Coordinates of C-alpha atoms in Angstrom, one line a residue:
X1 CA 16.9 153.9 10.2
X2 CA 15.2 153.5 6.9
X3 CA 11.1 153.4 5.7
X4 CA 11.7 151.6 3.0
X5 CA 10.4 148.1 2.7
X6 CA 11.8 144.7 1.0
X7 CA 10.2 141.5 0.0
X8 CA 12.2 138.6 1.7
X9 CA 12.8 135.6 -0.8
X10 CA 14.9 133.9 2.2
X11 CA 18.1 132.2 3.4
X12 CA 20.3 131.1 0.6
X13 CA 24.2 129.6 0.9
X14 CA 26.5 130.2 -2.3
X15 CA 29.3 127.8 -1.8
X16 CA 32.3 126.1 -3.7
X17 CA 31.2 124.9 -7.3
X18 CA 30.1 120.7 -7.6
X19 CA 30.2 120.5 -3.9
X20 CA 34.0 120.3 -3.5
X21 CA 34.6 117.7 -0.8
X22 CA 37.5 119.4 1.1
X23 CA 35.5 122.9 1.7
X24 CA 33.3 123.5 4.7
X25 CA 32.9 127.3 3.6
X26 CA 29.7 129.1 2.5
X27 CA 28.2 132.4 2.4
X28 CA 24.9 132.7 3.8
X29 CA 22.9 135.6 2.7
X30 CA 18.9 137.2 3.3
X31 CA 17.7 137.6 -0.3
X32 CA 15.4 140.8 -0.5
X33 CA 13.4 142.2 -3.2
X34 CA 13.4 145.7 -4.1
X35 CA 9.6 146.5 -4.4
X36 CA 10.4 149.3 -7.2
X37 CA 10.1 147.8 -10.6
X38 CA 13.2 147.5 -12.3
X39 CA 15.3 147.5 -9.2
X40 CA 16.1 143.7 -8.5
X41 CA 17.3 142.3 -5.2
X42 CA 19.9 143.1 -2.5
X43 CA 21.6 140.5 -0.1
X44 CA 22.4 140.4 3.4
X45 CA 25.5 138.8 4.3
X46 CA 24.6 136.6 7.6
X47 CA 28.0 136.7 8.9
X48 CA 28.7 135.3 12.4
X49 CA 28.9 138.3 14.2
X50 CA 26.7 139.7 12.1
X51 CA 23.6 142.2 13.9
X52 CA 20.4 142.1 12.2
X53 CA 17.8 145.0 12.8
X54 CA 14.4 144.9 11.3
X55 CA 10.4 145.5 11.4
X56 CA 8.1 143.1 9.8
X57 CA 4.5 144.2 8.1
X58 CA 1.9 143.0 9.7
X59 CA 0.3 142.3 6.3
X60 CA 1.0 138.8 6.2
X61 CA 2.9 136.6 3.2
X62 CA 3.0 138.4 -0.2
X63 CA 3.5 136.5 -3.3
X64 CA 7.0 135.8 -4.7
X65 CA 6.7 135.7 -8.3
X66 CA 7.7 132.5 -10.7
X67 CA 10.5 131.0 -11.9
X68 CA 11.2 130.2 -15.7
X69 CA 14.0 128.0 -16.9
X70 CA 15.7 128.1 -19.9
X71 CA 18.2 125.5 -19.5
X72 CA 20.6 123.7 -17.0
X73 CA 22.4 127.0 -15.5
X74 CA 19.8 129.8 -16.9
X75 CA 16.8 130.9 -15.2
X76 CA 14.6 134.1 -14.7
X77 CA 12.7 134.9 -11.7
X78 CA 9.4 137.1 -12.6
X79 CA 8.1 139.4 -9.9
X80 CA 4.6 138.9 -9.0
X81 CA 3.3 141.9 -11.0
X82 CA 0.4 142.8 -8.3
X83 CA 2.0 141.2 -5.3
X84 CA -1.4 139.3 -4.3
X85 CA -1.0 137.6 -1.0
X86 CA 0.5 134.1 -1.2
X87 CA -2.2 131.7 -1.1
X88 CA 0.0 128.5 -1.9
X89 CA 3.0 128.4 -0.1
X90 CA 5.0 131.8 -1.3
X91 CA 2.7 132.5 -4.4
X92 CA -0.1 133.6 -5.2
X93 CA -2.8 131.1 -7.9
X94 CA -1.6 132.8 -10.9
X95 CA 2.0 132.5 -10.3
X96 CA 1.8 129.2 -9.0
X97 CA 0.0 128.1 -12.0
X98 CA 3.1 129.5 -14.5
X99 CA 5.8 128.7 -12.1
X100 CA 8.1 126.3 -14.4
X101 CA 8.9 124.6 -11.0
X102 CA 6.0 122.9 -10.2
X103 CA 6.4 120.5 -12.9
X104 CA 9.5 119.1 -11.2
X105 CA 7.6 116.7 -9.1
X106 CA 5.8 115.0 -12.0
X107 CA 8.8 114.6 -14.7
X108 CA 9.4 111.6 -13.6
X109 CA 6.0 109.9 -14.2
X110 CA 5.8 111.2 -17.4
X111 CA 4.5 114.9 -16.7
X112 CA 5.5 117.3 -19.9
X113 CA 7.7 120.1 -19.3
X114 CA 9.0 122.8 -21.1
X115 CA 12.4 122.3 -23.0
X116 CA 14.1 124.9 -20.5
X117 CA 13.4 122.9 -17.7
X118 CA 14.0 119.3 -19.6
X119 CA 17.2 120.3 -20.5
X120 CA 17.7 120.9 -16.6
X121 CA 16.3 118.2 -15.4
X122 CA 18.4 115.9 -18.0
X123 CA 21.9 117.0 -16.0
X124 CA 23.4 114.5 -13.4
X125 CA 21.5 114.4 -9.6
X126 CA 22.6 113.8 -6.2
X127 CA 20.5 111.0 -4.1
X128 CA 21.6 112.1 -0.5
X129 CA 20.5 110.9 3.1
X130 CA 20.8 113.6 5.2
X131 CA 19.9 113.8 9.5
X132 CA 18.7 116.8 11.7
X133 CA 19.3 117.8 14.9
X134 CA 17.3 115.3 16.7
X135 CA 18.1 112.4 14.7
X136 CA 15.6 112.6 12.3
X137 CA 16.4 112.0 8.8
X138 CA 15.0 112.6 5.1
X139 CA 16.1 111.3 2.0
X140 CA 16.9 113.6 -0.8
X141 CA 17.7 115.0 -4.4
X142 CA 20.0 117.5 -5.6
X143 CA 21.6 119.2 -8.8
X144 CA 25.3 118.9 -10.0
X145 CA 25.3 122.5 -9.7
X146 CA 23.3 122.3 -6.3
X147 CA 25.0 119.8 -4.7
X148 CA 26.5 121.4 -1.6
X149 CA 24.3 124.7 -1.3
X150 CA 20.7 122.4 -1.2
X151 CA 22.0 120.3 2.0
X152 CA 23.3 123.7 3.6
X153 CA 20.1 125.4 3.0
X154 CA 18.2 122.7 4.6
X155 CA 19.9 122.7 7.7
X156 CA 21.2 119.1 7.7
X157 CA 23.8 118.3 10.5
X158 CA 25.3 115.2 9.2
X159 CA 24.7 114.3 5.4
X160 CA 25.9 111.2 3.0
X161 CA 25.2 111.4 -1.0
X162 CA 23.8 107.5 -1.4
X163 CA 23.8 107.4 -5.9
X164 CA 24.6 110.0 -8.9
X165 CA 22.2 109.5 -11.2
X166 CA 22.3 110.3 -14.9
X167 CA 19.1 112.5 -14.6
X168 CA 16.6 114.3 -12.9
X169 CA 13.7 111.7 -13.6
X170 CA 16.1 108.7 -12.4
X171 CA 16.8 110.4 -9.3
X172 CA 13.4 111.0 -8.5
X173 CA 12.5 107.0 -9.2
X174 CA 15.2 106.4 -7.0
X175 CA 13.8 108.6 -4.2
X176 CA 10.3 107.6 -4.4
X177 CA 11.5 103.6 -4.2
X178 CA 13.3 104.4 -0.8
X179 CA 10.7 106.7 1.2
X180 CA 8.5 103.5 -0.5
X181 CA 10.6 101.0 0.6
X182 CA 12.7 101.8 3.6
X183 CA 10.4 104.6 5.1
X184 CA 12.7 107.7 4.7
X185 CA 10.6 110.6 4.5
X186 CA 11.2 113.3 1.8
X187 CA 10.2 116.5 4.4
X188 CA 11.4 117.3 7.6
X189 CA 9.6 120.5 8.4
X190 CA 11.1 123.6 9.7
X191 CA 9.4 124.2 12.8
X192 CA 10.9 120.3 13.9
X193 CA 14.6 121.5 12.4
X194 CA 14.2 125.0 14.9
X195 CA 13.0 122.6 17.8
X196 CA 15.9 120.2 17.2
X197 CA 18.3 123.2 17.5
X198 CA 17.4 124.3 20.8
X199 CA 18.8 120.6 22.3
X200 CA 20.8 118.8 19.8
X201 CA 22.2 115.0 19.9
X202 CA 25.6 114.9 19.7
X203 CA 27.4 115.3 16.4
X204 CA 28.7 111.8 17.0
X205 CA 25.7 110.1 17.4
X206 CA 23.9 111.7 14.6
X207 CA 26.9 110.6 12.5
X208 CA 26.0 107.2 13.2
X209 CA 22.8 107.3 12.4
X210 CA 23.3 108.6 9.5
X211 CA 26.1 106.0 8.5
X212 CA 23.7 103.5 9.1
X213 CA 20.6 105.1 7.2
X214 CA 22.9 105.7 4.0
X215 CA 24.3 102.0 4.2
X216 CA 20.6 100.8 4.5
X217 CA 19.9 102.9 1.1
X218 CA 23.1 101.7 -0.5
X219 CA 21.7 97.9 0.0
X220 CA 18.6 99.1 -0.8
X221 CA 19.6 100.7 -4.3
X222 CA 22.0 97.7 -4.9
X223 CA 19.0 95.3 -5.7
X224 CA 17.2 97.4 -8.1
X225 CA 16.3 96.8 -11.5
X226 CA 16.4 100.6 -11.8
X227 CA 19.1 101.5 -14.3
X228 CA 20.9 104.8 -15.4
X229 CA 22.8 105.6 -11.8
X230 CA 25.7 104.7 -9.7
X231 CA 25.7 104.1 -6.1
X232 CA 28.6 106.4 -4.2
X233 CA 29.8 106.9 -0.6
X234 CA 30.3 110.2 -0.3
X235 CA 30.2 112.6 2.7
X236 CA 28.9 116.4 2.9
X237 CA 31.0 118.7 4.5
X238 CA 28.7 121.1 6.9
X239 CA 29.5 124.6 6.6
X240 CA 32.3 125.9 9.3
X241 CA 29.2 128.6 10.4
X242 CA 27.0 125.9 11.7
X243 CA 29.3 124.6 14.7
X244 CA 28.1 126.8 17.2
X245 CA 24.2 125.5 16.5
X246 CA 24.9 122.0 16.4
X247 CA 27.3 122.0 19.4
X248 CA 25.7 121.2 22.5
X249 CA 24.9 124.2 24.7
X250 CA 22.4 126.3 26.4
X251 CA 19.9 128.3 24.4
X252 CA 16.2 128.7 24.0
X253 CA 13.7 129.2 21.3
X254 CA 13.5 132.9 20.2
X255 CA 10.1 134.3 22.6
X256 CA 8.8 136.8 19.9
X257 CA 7.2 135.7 16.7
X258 CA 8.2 136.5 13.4
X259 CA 4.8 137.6 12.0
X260 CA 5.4 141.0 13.1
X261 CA 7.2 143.7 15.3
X262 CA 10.3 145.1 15.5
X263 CA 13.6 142.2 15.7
X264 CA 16.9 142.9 16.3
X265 CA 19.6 140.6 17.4
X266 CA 23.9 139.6 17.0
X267 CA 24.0 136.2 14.6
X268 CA 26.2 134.3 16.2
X269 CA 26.4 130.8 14.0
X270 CA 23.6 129.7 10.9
X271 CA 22.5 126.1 10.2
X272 CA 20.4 126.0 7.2
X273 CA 18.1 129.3 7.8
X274 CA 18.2 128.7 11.6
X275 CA 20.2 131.2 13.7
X276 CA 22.1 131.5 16.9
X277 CA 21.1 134.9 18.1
X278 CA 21.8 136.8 21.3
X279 CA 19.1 139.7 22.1
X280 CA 21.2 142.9 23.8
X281 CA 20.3 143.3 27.6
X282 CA 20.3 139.3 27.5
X283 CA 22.6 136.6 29.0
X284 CA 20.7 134.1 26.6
X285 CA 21.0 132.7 23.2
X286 CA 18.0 131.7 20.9
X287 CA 17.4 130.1 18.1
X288 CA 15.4 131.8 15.1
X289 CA 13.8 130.6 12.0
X290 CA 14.7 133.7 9.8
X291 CA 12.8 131.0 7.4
X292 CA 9.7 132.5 8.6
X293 CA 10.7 135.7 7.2
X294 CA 9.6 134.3 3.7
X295 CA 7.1 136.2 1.3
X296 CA 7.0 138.6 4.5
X297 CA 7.7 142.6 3.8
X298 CA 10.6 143.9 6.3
X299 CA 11.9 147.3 6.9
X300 CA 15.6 147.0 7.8
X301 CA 17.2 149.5 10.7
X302 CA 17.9 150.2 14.2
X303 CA 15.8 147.8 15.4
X304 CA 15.6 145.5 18.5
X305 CA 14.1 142.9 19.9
X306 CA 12.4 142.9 23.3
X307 CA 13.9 141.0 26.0
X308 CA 12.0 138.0 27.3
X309 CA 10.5 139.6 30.4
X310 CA 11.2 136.5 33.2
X311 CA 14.1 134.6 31.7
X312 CA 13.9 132.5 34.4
X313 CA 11.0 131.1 33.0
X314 CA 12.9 130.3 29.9
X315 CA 14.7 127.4 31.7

């Protein structure tokens, strides 16, 4: 048992470098902040098989810091030197304000950035469709370097990259034209992604409707007078961990929320930050949204979560 507290930045997957097509590896991890200056960040491996014990202040979100880019592969992540609550999102006004990320969303109608994050932005991009558990379906942009890890963060069951693009701002032309133009959303939001998971569609079925959405794009970005990218057909490989989430069988949404209280549970498979958990002294599995452990302060240990009290009821 330990009484020392971490800021969670949340669920992050390293995986092979350019999004090699053959690998369906992946090392998901809980990114904490050490709260002593100087002291940087530890990682939680979220193996399957993994047990995760931990209490959650009751102090609500705390802001994350900012983000400054100096180029394609270099950034810097700047603690939140007062770590104000987070009013937007995971920050708080002043570091929302500096955050060098922001200004992604408006390159590409002519919004200045800095040349850090120009010279990021200028590197090839990913247009991807990817579907959820349920069916529903987003479409997308990605890095070179981000290619596989973005899709596997999200949580996506079935994914197809659509066009590689010669830049950030084409990319983001591109993706505005389809949501415009064929109605593919560019947010599916993580409460729907942790409902999906308690009663997924077949893997089969959601491949098809993916196939289908990603042809529809591919026509789509065939007529346009859009220039600078080349349309691909190219499937993402899922990470091996997510099998057990996306197969169809019985579990329920984890009872307890995740504002608060003492948590403990066995991971048994991750899909995006979504886990298959089993709660000791239960027959049950459940899915949890260690997403909404975000910009929350935890206390890791010997903790353990409460088991439902009728689990009939659960049914």
């Amino acid at each position: 048992m330990t009484d020392t507290q971490y800021l969670v930045h949340g669920v992050f997957w390293d995986g092979p470098p350019a999004a090699c097509r053959t690998s369906d590896g992946g090392s998901p991890v809980l990114r904490l902040q050490h709260l002593s200056p100087g002291h940087g960040f530890s990682e939680v491996r979220l193996d399957a098989g993994a047990r995760l014990g931990f209490r959650v202040s009751d102090g609500g979100k705390h802001c994350l810091g900012h983000t400054k880019v100096f180029s394609e592969a270099e950034r810097e992540h700047v603690p939140c030197p007062d770590r104000f609550p987070a009013l937007r999102g995971s920050q708080c006004e002043r570091c929302f304000v500096v955050d060098d990320s922001r200004l992604i969303h408006d390159f590409h109608r002519g919004g200045r950035v800095p040349p850090g994050l120009r010279s990021y932005l200028m590197q090839p991009h990913w247009l991807y469709v990817a579907t959820f558990a349920q069916g529903a379906s987003k479409i997308g942009t990605a890095s070179q370097p981000r290619k596989w890890n973005r899709l596997a963060e999200q949580g996506a069951v079935v994914a197809r990259y659509v066009a590689l693009a010669e830049d950030g701002r084409v990319v983001r032309l591109l993706e505005d034209m389809v949501t415009r133009e064929a109605g593919l959303a560019q947010q599916v939001r993580s409460a729907a992604k942790a409902a999906a998971l308690t009663d997924p569609l077949p893997v089969s079925r959601l491949d098809e409707l993916n196939r289908r959405r990603a042809e529809e794009v591919r026509t789509l970005l065939a007529g346009t007078a859009v220039g600078g990218f080349d349309v691909v057909d190219e499937q993402w490989v899922r990470p091996a961990q997510a099998a057990g989430l996306v197969a169809a069988s019985a579990r329920h949404a984890y009872p307890h929320s995740m504002d608060g209280g003492s948590h403990g549970f066995s991971l048994g498979a991750l899909c995006g930050s979504h886990g298959l958990v089993g709660i000791e002294g239960s027959e049950l599995d459940f899915v949890v949204n260690l997403g909404l452990l975000k910009a929350r302060l935890i206390e890791p240990g010997e903790f353990s979560s409460e088991v439902p009290a009728v689990q009939e009821a659960l049914f």
